[in-house]
Tab-separated table of C-alpha atoms and ligand atoms in Angstrom:
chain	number	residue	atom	x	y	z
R	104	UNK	CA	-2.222	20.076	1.277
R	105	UNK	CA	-1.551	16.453	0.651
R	106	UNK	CA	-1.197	14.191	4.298
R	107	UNK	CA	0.944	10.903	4.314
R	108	UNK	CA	-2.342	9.163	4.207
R	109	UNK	CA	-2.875	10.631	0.501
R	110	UNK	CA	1.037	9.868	-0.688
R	111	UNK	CA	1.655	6.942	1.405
R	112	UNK	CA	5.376	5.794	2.509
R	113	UNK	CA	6.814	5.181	-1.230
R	114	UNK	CA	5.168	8.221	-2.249
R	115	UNK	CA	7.122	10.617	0.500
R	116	UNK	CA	10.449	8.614	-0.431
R	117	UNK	CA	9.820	9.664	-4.375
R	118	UNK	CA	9.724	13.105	-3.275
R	119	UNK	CA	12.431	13.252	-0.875
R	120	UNK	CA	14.466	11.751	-3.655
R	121	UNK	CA	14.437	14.468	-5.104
R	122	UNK	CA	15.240	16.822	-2.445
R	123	UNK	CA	18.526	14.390	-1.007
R	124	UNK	CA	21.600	15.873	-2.447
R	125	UNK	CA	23.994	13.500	-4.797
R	126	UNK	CA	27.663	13.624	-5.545
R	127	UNK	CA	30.682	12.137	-5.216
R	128	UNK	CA	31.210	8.324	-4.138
R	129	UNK	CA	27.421	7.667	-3.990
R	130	UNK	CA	27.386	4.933	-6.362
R	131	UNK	CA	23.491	4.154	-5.308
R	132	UNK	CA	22.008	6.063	-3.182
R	133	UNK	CA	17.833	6.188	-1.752
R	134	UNK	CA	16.181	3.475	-3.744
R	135	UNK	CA	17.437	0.447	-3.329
R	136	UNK	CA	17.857	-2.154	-0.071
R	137	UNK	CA	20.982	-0.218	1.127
R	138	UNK	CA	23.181	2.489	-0.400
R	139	UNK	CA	25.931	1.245	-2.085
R	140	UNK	CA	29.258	4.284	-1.390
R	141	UNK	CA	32.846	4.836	-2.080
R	142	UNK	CA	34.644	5.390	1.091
R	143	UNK	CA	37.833	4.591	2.253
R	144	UNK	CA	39.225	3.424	-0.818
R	145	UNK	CA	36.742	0.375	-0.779
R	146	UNK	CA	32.960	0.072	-1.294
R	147	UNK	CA	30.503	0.035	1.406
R	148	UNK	CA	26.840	-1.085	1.537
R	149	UNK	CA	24.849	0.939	4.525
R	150	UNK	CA	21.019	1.054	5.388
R	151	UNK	CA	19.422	1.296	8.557
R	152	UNK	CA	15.682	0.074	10.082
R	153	UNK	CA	13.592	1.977	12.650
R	154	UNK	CA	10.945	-0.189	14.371
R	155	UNK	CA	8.482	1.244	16.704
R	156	UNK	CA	7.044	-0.378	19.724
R	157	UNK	CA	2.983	-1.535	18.956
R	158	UNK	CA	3.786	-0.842	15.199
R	159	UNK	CA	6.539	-3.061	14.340
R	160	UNK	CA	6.693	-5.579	17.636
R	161	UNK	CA	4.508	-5.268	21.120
R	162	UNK	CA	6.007	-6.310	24.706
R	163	UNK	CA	3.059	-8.257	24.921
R	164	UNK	CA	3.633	-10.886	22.665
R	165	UNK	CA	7.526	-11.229	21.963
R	166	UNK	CA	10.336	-11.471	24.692
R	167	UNK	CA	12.814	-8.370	24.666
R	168	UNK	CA	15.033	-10.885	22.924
R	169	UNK	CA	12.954	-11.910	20.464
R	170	UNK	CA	12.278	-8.163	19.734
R	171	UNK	CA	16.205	-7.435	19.817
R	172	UNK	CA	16.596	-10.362	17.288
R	173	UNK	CA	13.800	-9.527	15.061
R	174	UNK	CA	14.708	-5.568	14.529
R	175	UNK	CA	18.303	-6.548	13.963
R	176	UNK	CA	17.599	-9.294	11.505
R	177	UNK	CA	15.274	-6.885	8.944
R	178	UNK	CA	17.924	-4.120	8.910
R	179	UNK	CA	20.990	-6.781	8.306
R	180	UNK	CA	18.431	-8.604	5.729
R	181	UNK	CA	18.830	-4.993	3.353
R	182	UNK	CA	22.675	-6.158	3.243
R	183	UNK	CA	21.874	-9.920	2.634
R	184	UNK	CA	19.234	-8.330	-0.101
R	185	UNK	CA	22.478	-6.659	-2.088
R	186	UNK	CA	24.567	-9.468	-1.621
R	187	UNK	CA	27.375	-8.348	0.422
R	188	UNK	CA	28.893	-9.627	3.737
R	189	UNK	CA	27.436	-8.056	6.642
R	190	UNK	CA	29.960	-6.411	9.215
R	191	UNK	CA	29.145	-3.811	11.369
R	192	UNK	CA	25.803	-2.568	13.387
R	193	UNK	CA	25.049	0.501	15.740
R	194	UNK	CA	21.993	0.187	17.398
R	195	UNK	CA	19.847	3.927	18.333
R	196	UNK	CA	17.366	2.995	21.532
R	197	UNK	CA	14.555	5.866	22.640
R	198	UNK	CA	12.646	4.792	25.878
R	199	UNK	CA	10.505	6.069	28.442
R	200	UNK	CA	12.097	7.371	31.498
R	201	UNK	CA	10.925	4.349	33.651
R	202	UNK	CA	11.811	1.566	31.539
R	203	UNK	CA	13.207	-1.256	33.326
R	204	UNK	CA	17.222	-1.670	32.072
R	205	UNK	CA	16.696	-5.646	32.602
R	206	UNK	CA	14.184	-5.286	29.369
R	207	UNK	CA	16.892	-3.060	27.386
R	208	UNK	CA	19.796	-5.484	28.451
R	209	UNK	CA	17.363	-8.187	27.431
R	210	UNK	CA	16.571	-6.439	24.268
R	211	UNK	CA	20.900	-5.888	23.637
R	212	UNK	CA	21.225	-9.058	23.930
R	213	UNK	CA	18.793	-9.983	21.339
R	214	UNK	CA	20.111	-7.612	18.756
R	215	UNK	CA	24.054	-8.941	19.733
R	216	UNK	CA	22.594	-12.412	19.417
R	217	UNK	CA	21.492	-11.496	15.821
R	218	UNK	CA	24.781	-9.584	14.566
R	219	UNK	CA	26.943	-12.238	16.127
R	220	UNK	CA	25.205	-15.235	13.505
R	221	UNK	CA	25.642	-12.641	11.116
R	222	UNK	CA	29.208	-12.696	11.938
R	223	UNK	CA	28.909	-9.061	12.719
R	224	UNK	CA	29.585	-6.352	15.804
R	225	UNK	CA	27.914	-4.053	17.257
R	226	UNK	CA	30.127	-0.987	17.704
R	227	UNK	CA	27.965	1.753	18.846
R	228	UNK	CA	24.614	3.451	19.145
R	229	UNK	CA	23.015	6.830	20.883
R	230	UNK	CA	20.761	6.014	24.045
R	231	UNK	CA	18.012	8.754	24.352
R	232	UNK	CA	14.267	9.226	25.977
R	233	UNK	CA	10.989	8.878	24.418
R	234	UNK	CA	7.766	10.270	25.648
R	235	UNK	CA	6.065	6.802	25.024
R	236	UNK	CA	6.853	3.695	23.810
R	237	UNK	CA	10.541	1.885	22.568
R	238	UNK	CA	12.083	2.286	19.299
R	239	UNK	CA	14.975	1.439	18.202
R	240	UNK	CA	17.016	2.554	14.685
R	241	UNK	CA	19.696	-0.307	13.750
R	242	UNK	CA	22.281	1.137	11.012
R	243	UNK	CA	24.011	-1.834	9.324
R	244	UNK	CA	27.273	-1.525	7.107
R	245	UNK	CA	28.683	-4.543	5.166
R	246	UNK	CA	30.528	-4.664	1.779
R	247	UNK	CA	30.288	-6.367	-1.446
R	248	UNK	CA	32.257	-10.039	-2.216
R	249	UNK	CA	34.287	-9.952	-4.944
R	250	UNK	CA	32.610	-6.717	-6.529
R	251	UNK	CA	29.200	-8.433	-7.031
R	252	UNK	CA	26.089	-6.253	-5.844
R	253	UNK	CA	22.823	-6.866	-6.992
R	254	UNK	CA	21.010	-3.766	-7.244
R	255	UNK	CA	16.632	-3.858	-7.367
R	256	UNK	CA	17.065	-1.804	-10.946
R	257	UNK	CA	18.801	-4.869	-13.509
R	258	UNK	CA	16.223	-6.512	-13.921
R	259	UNK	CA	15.010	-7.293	-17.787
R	260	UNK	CA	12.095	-7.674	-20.034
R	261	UNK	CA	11.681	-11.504	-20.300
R	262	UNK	CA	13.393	-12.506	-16.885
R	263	UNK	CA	11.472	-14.549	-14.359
R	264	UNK	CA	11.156	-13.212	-10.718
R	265	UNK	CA	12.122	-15.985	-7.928
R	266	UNK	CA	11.772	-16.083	-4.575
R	267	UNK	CA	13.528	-18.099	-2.225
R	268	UNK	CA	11.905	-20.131	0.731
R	269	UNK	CA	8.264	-19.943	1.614
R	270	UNK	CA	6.826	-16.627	2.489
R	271	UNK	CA	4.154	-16.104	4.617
R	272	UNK	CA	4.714	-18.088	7.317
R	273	UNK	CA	5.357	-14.500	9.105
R	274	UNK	CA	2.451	-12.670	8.647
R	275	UNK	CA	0.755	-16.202	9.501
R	276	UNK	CA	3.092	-16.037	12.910
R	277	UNK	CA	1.900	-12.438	13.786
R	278	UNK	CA	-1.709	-13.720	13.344
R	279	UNK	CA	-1.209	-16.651	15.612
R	280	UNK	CA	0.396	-14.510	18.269
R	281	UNK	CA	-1.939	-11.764	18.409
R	282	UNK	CA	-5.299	-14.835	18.092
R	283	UNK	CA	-3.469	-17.191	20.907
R	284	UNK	CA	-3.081	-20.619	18.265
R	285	UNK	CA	-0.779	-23.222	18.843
R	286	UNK	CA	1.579	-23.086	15.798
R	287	UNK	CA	4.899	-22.625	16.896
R	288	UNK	CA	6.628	-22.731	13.251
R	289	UNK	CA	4.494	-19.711	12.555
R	290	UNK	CA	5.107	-18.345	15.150
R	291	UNK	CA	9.044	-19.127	14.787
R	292	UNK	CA	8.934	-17.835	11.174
R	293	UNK	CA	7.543	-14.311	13.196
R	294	UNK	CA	9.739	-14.015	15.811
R	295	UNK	CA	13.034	-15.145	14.932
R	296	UNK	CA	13.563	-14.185	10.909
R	297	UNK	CA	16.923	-15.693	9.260
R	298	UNK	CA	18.278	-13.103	6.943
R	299	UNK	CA	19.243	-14.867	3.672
R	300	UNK	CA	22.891	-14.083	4.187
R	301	UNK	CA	24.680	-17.120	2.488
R	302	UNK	CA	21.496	-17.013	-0.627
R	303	UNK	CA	22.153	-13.602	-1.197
R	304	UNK	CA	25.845	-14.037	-1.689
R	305	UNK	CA	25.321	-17.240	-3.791
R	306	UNK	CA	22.799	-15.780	-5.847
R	307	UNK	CA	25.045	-11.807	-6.643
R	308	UNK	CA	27.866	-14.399	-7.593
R	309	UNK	CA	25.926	-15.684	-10.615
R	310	UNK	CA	25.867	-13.719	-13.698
R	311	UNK	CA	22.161	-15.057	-14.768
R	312	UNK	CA	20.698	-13.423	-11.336
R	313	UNK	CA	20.047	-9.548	-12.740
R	314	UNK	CA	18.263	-8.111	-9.622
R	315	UNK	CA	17.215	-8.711	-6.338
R	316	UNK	CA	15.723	-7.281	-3.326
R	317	UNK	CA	14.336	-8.529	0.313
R	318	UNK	CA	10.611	-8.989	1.200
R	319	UNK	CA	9.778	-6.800	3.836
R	320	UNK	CA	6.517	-5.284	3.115
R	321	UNK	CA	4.913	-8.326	0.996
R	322	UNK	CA	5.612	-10.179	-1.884
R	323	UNK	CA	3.680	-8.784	-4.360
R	324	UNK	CA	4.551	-4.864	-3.054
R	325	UNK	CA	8.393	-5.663	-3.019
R	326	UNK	CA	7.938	-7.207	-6.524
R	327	UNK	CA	6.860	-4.033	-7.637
R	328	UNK	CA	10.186	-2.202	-6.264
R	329	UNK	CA	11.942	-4.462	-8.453
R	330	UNK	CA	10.065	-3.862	-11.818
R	331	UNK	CA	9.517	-0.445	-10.709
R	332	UNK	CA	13.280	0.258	-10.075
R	333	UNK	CA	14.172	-1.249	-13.568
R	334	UNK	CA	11.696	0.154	-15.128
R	335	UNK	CA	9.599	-2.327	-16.575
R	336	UNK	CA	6.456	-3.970	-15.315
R	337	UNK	CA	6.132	-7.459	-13.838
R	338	UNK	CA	3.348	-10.022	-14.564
R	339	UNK	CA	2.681	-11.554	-11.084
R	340	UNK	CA	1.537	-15.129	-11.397
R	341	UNK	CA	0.301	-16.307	-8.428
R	342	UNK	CA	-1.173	-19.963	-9.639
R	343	UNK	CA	3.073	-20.413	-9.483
R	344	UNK	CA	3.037	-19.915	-5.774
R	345	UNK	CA	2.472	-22.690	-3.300
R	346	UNK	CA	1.288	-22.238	0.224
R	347	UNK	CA	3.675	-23.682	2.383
R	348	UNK	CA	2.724	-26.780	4.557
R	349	UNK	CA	2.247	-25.092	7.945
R	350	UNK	CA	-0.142	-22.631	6.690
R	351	UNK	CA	-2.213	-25.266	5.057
R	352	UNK	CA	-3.729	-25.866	8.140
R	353	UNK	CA	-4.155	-22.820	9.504
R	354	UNK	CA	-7.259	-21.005	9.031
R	355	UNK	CA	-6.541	-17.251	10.072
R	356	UNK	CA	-9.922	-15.265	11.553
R	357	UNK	CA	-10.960	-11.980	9.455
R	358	UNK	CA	-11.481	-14.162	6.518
R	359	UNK	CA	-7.886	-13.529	5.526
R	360	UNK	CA	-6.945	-16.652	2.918
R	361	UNK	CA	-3.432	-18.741	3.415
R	362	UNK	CA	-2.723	-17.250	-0.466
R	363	UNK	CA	-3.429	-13.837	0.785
R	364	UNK	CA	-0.598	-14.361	3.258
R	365	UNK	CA	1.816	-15.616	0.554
R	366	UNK	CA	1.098	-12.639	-1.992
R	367	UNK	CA	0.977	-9.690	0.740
R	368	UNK	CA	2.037	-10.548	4.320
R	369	UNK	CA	5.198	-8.885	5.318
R	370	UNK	CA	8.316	-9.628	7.493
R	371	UNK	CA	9.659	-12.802	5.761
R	372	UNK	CA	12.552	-11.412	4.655
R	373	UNK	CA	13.034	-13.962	2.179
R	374	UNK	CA	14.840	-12.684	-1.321
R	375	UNK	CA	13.342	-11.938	-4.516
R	376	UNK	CA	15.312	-12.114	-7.853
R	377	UNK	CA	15.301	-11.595	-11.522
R	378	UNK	CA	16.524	-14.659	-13.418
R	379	UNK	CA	17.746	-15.141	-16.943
R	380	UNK	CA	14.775	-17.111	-18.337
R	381	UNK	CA	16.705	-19.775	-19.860
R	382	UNK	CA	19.015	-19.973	-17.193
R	383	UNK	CA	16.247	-20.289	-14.277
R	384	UNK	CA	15.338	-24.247	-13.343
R	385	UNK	CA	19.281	-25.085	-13.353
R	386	UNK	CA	19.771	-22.050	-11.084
R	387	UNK	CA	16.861	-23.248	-8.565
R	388	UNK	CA	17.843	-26.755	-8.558
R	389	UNK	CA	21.615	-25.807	-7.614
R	390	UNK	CA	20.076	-23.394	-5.283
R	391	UNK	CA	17.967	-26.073	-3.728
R	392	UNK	CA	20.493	-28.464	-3.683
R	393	UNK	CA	22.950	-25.956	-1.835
R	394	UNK	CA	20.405	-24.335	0.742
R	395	UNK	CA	17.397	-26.894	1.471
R	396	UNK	CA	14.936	-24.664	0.330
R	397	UNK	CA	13.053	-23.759	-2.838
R	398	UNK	CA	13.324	-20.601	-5.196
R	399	UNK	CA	10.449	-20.623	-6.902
R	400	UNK	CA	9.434	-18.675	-10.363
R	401	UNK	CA	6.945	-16.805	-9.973
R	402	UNK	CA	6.310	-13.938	-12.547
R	403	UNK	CA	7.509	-12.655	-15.742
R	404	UNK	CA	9.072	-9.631	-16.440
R	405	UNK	CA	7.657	-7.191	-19.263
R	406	UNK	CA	7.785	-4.329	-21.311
R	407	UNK	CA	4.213	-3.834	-21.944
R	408	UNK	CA	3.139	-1.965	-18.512
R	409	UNK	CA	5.062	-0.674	-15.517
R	410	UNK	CA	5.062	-2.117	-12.113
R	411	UNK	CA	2.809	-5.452	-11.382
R	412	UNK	CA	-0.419	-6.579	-12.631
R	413	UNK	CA	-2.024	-10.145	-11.359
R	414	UNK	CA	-3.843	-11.521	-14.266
R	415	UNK	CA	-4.405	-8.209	-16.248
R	416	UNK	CA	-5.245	-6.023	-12.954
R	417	UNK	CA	-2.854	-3.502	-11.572
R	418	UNK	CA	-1.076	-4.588	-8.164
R	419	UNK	CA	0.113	-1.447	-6.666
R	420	UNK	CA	-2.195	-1.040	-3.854
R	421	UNK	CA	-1.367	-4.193	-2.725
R	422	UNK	CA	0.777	-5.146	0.415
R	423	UNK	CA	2.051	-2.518	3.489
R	424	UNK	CA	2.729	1.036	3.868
R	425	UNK	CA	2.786	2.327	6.939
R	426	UNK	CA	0.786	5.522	6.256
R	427	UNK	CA	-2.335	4.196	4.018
R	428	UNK	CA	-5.596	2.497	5.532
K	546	ADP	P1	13.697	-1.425	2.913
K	546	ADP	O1	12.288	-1.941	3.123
K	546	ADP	O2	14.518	-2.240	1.997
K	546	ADP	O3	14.376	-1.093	4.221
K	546	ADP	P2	12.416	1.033	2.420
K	546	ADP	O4	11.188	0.658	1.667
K	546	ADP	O5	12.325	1.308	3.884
K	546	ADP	O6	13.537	-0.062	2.152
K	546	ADP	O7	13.075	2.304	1.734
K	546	ADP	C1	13.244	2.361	0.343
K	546	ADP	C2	14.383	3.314	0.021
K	546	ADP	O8	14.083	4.630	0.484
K	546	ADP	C3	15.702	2.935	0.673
K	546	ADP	O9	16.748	3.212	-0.242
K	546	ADP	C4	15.787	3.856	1.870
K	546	ADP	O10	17.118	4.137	2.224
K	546	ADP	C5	15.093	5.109	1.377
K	546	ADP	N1	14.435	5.869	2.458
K	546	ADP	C6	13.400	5.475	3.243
K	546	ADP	N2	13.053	6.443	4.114
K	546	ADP	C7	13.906	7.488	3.888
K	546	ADP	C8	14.081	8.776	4.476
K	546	ADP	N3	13.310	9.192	5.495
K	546	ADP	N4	15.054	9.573	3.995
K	546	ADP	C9	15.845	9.156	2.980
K	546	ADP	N5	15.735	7.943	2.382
K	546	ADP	C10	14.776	7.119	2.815
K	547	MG	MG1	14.855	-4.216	1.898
């Protein structure tokens, strides 16, 4: 019988796609950054984030604030990734018995910190006891602008993917942590991510932006969501990508390359988008212009495979899951 280890994470969500029940008001439902539902006479967008303590963050090398902030910003990024406003947040907290309650007012405080920039509240949660180790499960609910939603499926044969920012700076952070190096922008990038809030919404509000979707588990792996959810394949070109200035200097240990952090390290939570071809360098010199940062083409959308290949060779086993070696 086949282990998580065999399927991997996107393999179990395939197959409990097809076990989830469907119906009415679920305009988008497992697949995409959030769901996207009809409720209240209005549409709502709704995901939420689990992170685990020595999987996703360690006590060791991040403040309970820090942590707070850092689990709160990837589950209001999925909202930022649709491009809706966020609003509301509930935060679930399991913890060993004799867990100090300065660290979990600390760690409040950091998730509060992070909903209040993203002009959000936090308006409930459960509290409950784990037999080792933290976790906490943020739900986040926001709601589209104007009716604009970008979903990870619209993308088209022939558009270019973009990404905003410069990823890898994270995964760079993590590695400076963890090997004690002095390079607090990395480090920065790590601890204290910036959903793409005010991007997101700039970029849904533009007709030539087809699709989008947040980096979470690596570039090149969240690049495939996209051409996988629209059903087309994706030619990744990573001579397009630059390495951003504070990782030119930084030489990680395990013979890991600065590129290899761009293409595949995780946690930037910049956005990724598919852009009308013709429409693209106006687009990323307004975007520029408006937001101080790049968005970069970096691939080309195609009909003649599915998912991503990198100069002719499939992609698919690249970047994280949290149940493969
Ligand atoms: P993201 O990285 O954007 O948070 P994930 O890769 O975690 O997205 O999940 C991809 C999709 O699968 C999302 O639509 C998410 O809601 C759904 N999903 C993940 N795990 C489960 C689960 N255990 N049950 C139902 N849906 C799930
Ligand atoms: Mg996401």
């Amino acid at each position: 019988m086949a282990s998580l280890r065999d399927i991997g994470e996107f393999g179990l969500i395939a197959q409990l796609r097809t076990i989830a029940t469907t119906g009415d008001g679920v305009v988008t439902g497992i697949g995409d950054d959030c769901a996207v539902l009809e409720l209240g006479g209005g549409t709502i967008l709704v995901s939420c984030d689990a992170s685990v303590e020595e999987v996703h963050f360690s006590r060791t090398l991040a403040t309970p604030e820090q942590i707070g902030w850092k689990c709160a910003a990837s589950a209001i990024s999925d909202i930022a990734a649709m491009g809706g406003r966020p609003r509301y947040l509930t935060v679930a907290i399991a913890c060993p018995q004799d867990t100090k309650t300065e660290f979990l007012e600390k760690l409040f405080r950091g998730i509060n910190d992070a909903a209040t920039a993203a002009s959000m509240h936090v308006v409930g949660g459960d509290t409950t006891c784990s037999p080792q180790g933290v976790m906490l499960d943020i739900t986040v609910l926001g709601e589209p602008i104007d009716g604009r939603i970008l979903l990870r499926s619209g993308a088209r044969v022939g558009d270019l993917l973009c990404v905003t920012g410069t990823p890898g700076r994270s995964a760079a952070g993590l590695f400076a942590l963890q090997a004690k190096i002095d390079a607090p922008e990395l480090i920065e990038a790590h601890l204290h991510p910036e959903p793409r809030i005010a991007e997101g919404q700039w970029l849904a509000a533009r007709e030539v932006v087809h699709a989008m979707a947040d980096v979470s588990d690596g570039l090149v792996q969240d690049a495939g969501h996209l051409a996988t959810a629209s059903g087309i394949g994706l030619d990744f070109q990573p001579e397009k990508l630059t390495v951003p200035p504070a990782l030119q200097n930084f030489e990680p240990t395990q013979g890991i390359e600065a590129i290899d952090l761009v293409m595949t390290g995780g946690e930037d939570y910049e956005l990724i988008v598919a852009v009308d071809p013709a429409a693209q360098a106006e687009l990323s010199r307004e975007f520029e212009a408006a937001f101080g940062m790049p968005l970069s083409p970096i691939g080309i959308f195609t009909d003649k495979w599915n998912g991503v290949q990198i100069e002719g060779q499939d992609a698919s086993e690249i970047g994280f899951d949290h149940f493969r070696d």
